[in-house]
Coordinates of C-alpha atoms in Angstrom, one line a residue:
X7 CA 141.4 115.0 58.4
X8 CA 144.7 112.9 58.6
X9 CA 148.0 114.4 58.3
X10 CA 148.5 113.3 54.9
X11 CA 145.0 114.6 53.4
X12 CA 146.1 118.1 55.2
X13 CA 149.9 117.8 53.9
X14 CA 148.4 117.6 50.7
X15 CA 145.7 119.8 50.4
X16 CA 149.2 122.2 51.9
X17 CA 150.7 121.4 49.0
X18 CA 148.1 122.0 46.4
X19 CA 146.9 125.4 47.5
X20 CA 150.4 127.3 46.7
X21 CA 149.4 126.3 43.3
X22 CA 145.7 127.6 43.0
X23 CA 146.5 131.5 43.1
X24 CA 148.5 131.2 40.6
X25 CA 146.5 129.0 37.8
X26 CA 143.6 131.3 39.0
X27 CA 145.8 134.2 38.1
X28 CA 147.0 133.3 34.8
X29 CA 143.6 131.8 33.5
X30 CA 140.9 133.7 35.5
X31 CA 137.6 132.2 36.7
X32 CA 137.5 130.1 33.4
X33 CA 140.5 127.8 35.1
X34 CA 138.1 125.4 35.7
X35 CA 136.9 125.0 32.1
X36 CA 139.9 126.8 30.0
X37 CA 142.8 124.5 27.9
X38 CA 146.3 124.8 29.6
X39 CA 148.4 127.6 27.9
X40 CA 151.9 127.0 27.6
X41 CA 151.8 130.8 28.0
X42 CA 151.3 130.2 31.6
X43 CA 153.3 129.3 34.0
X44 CA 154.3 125.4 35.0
X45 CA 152.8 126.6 38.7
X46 CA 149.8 127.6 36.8
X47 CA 149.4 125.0 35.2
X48 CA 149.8 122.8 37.9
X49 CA 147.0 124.4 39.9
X50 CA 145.0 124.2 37.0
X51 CA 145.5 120.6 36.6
X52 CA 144.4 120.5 40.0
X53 CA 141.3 122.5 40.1
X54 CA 140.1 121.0 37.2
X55 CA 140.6 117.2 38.7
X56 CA 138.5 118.4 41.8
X57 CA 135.9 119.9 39.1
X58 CA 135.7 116.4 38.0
X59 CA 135.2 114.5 40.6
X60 CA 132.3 116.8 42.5
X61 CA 128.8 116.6 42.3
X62 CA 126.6 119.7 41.1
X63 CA 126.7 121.4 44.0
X64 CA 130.3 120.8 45.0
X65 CA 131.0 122.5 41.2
X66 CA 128.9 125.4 42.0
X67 CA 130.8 125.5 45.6
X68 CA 134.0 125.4 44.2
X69 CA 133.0 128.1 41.0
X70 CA 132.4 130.3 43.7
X71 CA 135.5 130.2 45.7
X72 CA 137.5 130.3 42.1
X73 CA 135.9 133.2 41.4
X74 CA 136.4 134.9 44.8
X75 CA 140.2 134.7 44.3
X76 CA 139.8 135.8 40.6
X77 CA 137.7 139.2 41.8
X78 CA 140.4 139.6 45.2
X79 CA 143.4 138.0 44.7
X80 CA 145.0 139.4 47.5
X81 CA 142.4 138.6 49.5
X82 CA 143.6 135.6 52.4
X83 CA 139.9 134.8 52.6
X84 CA 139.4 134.1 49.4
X85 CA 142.4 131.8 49.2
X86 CA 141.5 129.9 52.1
X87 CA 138.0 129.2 51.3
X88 CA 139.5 128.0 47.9
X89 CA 141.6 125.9 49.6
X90 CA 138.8 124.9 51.9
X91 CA 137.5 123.6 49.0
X92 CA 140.4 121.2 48.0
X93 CA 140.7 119.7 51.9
X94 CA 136.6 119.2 51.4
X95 CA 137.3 117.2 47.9
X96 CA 140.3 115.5 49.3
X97 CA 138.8 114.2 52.1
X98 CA 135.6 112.5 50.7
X99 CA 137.9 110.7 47.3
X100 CA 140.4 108.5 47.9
X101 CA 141.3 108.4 44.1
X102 CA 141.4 112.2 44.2
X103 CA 143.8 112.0 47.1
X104 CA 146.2 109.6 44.5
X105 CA 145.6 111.9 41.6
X106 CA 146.7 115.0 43.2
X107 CA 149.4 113.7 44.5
X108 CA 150.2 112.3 41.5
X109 CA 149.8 116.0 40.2
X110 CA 152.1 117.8 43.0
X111 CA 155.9 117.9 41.9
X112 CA 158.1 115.2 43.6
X113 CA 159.8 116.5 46.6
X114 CA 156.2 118.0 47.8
X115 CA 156.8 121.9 48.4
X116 CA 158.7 125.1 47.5
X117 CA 162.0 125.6 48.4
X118 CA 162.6 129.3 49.8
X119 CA 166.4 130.4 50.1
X120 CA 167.7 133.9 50.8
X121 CA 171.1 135.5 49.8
X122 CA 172.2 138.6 51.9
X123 CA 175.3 140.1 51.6
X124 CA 178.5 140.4 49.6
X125 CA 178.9 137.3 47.3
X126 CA 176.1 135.2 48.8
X127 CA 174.9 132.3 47.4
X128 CA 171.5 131.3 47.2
X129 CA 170.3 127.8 45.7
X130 CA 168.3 124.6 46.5
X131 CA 171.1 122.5 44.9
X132 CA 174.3 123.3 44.6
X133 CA 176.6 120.9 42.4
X134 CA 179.8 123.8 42.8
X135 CA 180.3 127.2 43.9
X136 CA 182.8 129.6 44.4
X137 CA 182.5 133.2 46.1
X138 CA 186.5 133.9 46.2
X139 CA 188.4 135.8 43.3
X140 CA 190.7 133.9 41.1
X141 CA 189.6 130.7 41.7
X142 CA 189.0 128.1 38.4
X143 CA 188.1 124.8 38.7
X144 CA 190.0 122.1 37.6
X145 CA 188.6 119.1 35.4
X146 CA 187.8 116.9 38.8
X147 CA 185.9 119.6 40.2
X148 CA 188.2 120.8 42.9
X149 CA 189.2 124.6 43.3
X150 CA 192.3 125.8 42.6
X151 CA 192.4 129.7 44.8

């Protein structure tokens, strides 16, 4: 599988947890809730474009590992044979490989950032900030302590 195919089918299985989560085993067949989640519904969109595009047995394959993770969602297993699934699907469609990607929010992953401490600051973007007392900001944006 080429690096891309294995960035990708990265990148889609953050989302599958959750869309199994919030719809259950019927993601696969189910209408997108605007109860859920956008990550839901991202993996949902995702799941179901793989459900599309497989033959009857790759639809029973891939029932099965949705339904795994909906009986033991903790279990890492589960999740990687769902995943499993995706790489599988990825790697025999070039259109699927466009589509998904297509599907995946621009800028390809989640961000993770941490705040520790006494007026940390944690963000992915940051347009201003300000951790010192007194301080306003004047109308071209710089600080005045």
């Amino acid at each position: 599988m080429s690096l891309e195919m294995a960035e990708l089918a990265g990148q889609a299985g953050q989302y599958l947890a959750p869309a199994v989560s919030a719809y259950g085993a019927a993601v696969l067949t189910r209408a997108e809730s605007a109860a859920a989640d956008g990550t839901a519904n991202v993996g949902r969109r995702i799941l179901r474009a793989v459900w599309r595009r497989r033959d009857e047995r790759g639809r029973a394959e891939l029932e099965a590992a949705v339904r795994d993770v909906d009986e033991a969602p903790d279990d890492e297993d589960a999740a990687a044979a769902l995943r499993q699934q995706i790489k599988r699907a990825l790697r025999d469609d070039a259109e699927l490989r466009a589509e998904l990607a297509g599907l995946l929010p621009a800028g390809g992953g989640t961000v993770n950032v941490t705040a520790s401490g006494e007026r940390s600051i944690a963000a992915d973007t940051i347009t201003n900030a300000v951790t010192g007392d007194h301080v306003t900001f004047g109308g071209d944006g710089r600080t005045d302590a």
